PDB file of C-alpha atoms in Angstrom:
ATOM      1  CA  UNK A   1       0.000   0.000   0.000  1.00 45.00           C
ATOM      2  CA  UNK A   2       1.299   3.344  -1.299  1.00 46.00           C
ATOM      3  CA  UNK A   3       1.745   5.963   1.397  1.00 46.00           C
ATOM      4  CA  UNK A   4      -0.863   8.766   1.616  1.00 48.00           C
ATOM      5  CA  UNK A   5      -0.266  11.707  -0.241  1.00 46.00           C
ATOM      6  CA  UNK A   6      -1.667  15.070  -1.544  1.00 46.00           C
ATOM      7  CA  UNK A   7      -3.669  14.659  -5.030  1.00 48.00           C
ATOM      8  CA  UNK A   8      -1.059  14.965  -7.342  1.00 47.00           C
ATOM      9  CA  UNK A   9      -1.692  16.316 -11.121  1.00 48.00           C
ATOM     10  CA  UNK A  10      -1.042  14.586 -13.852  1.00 47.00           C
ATOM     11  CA  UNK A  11       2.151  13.445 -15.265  1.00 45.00           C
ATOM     12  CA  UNK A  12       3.757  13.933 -11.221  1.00 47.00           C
ATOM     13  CA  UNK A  13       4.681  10.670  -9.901  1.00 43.00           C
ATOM     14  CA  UNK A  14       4.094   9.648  -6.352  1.00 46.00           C
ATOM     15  CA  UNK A  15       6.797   8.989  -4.464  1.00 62.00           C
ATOM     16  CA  UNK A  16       7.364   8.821  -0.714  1.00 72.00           C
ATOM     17  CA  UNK A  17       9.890  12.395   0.563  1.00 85.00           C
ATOM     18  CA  UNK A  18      11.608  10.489   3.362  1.00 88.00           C
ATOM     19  CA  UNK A  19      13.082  13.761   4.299  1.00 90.00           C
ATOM     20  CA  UNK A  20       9.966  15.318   4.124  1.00 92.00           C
ATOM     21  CA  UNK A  21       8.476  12.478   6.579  1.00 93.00           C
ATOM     22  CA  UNK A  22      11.844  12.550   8.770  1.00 94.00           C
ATOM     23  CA  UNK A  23      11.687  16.356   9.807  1.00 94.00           C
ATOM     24  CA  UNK A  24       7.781  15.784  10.299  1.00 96.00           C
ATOM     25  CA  UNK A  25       9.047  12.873  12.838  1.00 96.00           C
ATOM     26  CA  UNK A  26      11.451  14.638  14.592  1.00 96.00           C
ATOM     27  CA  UNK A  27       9.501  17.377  15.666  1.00 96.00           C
ATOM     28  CA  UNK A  28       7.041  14.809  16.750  1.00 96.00           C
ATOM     29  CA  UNK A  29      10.117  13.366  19.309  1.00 95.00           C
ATOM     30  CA  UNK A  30      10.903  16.620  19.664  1.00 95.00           C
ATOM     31  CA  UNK A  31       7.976  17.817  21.191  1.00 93.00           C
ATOM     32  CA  UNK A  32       7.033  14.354  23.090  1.00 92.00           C
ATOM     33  CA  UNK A  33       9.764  12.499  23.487  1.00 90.00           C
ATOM     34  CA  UNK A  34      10.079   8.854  21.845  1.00 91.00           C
ATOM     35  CA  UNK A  35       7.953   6.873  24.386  1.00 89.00           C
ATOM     36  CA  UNK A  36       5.497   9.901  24.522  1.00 90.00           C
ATOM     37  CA  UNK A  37       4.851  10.037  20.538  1.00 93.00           C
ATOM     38  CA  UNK A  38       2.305   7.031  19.475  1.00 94.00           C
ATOM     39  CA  UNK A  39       2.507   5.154  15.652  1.00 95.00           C
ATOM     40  CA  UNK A  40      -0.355   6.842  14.902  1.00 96.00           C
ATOM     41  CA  UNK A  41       0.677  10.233  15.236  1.00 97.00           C
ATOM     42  CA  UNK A  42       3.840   9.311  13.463  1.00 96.00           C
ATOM     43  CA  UNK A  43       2.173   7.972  10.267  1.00 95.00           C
ATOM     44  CA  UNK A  44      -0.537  10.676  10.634  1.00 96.00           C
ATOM     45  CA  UNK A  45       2.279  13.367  10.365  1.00 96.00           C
ATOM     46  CA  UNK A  46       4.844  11.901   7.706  1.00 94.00           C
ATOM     47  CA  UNK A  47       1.350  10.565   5.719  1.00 92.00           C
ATOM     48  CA  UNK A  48       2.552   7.082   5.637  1.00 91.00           C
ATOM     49  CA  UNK A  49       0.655   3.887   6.487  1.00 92.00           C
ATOM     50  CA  UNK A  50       2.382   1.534   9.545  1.00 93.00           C
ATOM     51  CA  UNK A  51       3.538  -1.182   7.040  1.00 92.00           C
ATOM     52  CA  UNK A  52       5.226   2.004   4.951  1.00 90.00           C
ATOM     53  CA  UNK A  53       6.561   3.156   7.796  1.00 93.00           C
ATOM     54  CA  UNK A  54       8.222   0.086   8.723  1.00 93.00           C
ATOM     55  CA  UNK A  55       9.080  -0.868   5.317  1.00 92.00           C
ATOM     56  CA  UNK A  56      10.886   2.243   5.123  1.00 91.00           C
ATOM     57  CA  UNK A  57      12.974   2.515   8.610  1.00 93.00           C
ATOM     58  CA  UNK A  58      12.135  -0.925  10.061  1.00 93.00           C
ATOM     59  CA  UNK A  59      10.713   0.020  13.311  1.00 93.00           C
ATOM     60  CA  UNK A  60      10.057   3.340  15.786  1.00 94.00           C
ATOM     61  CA  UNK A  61      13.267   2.966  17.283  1.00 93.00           C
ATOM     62  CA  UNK A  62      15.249   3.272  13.934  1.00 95.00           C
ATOM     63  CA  UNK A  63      13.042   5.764  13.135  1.00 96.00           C
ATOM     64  CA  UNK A  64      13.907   7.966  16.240  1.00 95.00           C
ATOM     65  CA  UNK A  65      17.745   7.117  15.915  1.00 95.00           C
ATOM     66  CA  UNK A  66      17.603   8.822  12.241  1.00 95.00           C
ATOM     67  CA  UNK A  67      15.546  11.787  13.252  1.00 96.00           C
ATOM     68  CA  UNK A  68      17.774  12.138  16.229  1.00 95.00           C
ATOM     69  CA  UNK A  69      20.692  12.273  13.533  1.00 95.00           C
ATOM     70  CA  UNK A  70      18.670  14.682  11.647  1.00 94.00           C
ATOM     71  CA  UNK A  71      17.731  16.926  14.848  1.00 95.00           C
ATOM     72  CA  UNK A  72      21.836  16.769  15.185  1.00 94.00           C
ATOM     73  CA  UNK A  73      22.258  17.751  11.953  1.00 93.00           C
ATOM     74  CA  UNK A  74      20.159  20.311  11.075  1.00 91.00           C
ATOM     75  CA  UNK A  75      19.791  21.959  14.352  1.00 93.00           C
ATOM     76  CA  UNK A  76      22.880  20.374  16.814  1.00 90.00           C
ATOM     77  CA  UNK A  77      25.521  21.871  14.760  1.00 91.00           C
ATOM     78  CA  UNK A  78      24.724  25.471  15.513  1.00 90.00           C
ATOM     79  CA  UNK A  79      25.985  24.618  19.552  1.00 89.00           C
ATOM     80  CA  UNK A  80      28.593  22.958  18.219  1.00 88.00           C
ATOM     81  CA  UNK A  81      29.938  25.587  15.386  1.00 90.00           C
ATOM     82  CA  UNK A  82      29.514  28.686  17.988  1.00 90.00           C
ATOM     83  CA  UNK A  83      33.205  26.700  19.480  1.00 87.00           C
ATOM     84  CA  UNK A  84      35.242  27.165  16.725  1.00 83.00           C
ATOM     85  CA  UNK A  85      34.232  31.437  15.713  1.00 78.00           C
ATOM     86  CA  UNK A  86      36.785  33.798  16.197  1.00 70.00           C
ATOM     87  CA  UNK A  87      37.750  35.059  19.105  1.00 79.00           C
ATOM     88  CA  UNK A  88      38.674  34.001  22.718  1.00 90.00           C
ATOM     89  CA  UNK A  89      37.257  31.281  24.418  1.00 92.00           C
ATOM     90  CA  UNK A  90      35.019  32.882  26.824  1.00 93.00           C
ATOM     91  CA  UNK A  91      33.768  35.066  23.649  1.00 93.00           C
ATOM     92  CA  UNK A  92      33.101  31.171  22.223  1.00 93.00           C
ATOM     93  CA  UNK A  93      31.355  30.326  25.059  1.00 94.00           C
ATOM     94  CA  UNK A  94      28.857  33.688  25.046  1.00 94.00           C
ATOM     95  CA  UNK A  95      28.092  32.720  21.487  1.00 94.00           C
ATOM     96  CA  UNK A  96      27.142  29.254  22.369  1.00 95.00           C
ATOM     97  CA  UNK A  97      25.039  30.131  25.446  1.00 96.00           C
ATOM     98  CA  UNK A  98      23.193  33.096  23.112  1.00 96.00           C
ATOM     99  CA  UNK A  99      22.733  30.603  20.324  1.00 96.00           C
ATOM    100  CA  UNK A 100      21.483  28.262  22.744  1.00 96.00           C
ATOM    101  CA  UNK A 101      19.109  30.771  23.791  1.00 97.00           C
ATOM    102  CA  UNK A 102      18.093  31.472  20.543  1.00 97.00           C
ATOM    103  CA  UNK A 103      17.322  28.032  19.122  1.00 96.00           C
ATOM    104  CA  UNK A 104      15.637  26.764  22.943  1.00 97.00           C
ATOM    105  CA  UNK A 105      12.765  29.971  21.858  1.00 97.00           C
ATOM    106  CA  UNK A 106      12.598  29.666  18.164  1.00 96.00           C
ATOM    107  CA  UNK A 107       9.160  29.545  18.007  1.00 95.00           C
ATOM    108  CA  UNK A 108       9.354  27.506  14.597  1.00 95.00           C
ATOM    109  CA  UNK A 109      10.004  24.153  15.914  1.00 95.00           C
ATOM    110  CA  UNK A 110       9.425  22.745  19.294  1.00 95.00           C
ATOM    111  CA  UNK A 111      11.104  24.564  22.409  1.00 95.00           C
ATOM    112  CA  UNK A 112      13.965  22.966  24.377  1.00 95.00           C
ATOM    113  CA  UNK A 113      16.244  20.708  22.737  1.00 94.00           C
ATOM    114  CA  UNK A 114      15.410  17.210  21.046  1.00 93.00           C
ATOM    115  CA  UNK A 115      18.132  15.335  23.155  1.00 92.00           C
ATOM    116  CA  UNK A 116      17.799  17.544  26.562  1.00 87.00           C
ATOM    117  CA  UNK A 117      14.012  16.940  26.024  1.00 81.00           C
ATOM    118  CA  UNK A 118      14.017  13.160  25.956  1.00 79.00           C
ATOM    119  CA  UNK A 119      13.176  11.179  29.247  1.00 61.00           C
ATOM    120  CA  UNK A 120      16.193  10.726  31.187  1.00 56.00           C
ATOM    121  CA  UNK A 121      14.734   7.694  32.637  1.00 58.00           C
ATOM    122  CA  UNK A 122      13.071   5.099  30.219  1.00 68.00           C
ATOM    123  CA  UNK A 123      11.201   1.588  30.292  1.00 74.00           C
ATOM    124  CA  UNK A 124      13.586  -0.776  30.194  1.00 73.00           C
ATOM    125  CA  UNK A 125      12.736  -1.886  26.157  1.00 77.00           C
ATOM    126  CA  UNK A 126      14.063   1.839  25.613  1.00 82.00           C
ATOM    127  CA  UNK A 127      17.107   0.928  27.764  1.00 84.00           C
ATOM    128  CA  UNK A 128      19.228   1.312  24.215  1.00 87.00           C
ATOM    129  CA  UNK A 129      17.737   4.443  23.312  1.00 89.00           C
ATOM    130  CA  UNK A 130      18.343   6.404  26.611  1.00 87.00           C
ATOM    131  CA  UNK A 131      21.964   4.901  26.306  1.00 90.00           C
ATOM    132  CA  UNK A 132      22.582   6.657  22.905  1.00 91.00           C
ATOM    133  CA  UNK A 133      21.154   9.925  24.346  1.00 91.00           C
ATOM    134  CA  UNK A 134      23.450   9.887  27.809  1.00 90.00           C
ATOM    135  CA  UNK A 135      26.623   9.394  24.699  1.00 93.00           C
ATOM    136  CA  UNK A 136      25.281  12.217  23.225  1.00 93.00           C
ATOM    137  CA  UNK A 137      24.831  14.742  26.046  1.00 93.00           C
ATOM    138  CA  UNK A 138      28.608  13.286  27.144  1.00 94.00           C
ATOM    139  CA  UNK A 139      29.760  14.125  23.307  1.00 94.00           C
ATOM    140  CA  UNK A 140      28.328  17.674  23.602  1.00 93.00           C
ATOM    141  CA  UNK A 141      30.565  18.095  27.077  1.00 96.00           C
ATOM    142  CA  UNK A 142      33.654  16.633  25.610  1.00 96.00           C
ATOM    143  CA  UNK A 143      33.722  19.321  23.030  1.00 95.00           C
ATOM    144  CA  UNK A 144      33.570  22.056  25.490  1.00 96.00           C
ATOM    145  CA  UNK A 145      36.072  20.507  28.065  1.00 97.00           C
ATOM    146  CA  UNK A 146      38.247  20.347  24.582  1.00 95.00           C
ATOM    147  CA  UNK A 147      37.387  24.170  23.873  1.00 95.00           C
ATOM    148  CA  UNK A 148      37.983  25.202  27.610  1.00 95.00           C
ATOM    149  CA  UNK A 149      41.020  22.999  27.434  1.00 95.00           C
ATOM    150  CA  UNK A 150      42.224  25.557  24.301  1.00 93.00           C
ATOM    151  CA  UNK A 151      41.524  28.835  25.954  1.00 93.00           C
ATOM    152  CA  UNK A 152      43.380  27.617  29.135  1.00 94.00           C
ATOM    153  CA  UNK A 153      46.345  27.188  26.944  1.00 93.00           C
ATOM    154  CA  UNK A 154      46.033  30.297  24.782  1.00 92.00           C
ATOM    155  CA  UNK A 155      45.878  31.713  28.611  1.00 91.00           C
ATOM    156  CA  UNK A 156      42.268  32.785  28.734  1.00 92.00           C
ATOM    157  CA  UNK A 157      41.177  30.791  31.169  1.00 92.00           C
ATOM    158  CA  UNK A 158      42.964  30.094  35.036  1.00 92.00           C
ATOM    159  CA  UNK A 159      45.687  27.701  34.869  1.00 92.00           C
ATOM    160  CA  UNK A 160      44.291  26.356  38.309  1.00 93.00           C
ATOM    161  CA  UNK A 161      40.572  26.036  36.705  1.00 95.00           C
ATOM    162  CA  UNK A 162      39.183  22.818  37.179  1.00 96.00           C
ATOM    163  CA  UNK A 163      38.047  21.983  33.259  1.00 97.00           C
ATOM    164  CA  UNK A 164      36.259  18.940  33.489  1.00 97.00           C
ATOM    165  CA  UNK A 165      33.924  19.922  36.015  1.00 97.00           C
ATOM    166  CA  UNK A 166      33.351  23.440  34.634  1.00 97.00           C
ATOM    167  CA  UNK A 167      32.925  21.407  31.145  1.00 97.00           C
ATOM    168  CA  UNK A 168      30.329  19.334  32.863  1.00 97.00           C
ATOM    169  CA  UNK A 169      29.228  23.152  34.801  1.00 97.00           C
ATOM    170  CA  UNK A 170      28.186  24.863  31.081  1.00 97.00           C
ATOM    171  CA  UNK A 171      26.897  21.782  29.716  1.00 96.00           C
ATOM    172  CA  UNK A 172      24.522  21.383  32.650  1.00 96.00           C
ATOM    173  CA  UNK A 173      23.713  24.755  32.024  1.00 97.00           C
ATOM    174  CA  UNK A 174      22.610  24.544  28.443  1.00 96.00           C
ATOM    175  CA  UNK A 175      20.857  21.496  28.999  1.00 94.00           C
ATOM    176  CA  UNK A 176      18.629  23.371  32.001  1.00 95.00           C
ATOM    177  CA  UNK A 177      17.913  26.607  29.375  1.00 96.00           C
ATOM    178  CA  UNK A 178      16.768  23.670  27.545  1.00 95.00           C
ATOM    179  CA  UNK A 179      14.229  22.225  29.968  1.00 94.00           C
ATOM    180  CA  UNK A 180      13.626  26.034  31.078  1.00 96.00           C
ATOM    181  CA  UNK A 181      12.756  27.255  27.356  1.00 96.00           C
ATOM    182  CA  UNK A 182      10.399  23.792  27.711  1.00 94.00           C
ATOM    183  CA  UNK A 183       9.013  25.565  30.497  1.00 94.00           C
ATOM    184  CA  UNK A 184       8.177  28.774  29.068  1.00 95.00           C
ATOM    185  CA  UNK A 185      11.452  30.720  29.361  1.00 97.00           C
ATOM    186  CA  UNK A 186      11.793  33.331  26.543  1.00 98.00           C
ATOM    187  CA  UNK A 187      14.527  34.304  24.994  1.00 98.00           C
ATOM    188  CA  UNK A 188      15.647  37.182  26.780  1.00 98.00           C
ATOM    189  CA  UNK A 189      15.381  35.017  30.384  1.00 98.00           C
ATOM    190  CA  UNK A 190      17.873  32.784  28.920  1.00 98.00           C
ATOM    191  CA  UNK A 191      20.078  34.905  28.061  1.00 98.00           C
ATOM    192  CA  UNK A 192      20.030  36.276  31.203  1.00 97.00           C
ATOM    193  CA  UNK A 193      20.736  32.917  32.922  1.00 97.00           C
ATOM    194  CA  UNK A 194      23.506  32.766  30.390  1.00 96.00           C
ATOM    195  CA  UNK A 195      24.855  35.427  31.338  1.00 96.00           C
ATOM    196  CA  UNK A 196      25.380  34.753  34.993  1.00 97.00           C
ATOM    197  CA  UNK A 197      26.688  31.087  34.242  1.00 96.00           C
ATOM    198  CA  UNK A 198      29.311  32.970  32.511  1.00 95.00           C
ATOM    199  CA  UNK A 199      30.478  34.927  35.952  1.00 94.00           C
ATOM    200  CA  UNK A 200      31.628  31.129  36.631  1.00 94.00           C
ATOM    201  CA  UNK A 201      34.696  31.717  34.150  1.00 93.00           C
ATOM    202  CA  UNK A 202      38.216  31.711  35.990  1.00 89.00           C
ATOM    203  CA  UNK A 203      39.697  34.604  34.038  1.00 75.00           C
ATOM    204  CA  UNK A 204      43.778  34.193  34.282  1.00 65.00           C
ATOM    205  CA  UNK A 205      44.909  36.489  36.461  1.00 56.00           C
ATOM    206  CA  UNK A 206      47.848  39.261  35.570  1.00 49.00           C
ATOM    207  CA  UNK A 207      51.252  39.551  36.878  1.00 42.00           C
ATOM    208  CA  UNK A 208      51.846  41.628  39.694  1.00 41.00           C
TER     209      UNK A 208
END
């Protein structure tokens, strides 16, 4: 059975737009999590049958692991990307918390963040799943321990700081504008929160 589509005119062949029904999916997780988004809201949204759906990614749980990729891709990479701009590191790390602001509030996709929003406990079935997302959220604090690491050697940052726990410090921060914005935080209360999460940052000190 064909998956459902809009009437198409003639000559236009039908074909199934799995990136189409992958964005329409991920805000679906987005918004309610995997255990909290049902089949049939999933093949209501990417208008696609169950066998279609499963022909196509084999099951709800490969389905979530691509539009997980796709959240990561499409939306993920902006966090990331703010590390590497020009500038100092703390500079770096203003632009990440503001862009994290900014993407937690965009009111054109769900608020929070995909992987912040997902259950941090889950049924034991989803055991796999919630293990992916922990590798993720540790990925996303490995980066900035590596771009805190940097600035501590360019000599932004105290040589006595602690980086792995202030790594783990910002990244707990984002991931709480995330579950704030989730919450009804706007923009310009995250940034705020952003703001004093920075005061945190061991500036090196000068020579007497």
């Amino acid at each position: 059975m064909e998956p459902k589509s809009e009437k198409r005119t003639p000559g236009r062949p039908r074909v199934f737009d799995r990136e189409r029904a992958l964005a329409a999916a991920m805000r679906l997780f987005w918004q309610h999590g995997f255990e909290g988004t049902s089949m049939a809201q999933l093949t209501d949204a990417m208008q696609i049958n169950p066998p279609s759906l499963y022909a196509a990614f084999g099951s709800k749980d490969n389905l979530y692991r691509e539009t997980l990729s796709h959240y990561l891709a499409e939306y993920g990479r902006l966090l990331v990307e703010t590390l590497n701009t020009e500038g100092d590191g703390r500079q770096a790390m203003h632009h990440m918390l503001r862009t994290a602001a900014a993407l937690f509030t965009d009111t054109s996709h769900p608020s929070g963040c995909m992987v912040s929003n997902a259950a941090v406990h889950c049924a034991a079935e989803n055991a796999r799943l919630a293990e992916l997302l922990t590798q993720h959220r540790t990925h996303a604090r490995n980066l900035i321990q590596a771009r805190l690491a940097q600035a501590q050697q360019a000599g932004e940052l105290s040589s006595t700081a602690d980086i792995p726990h202030l790594a783990t410090y910002f990244a707990m921060v984002i991931q709480g504008m995330a579950l704030q914005a989730r919450d009804g935080a706007d923009r310009a209360t995250l940034e705020q929160l952003g703001d004093l999460a920075l005061r945190a940052w061991p500036a090196q000190r000068s020579s007497p």
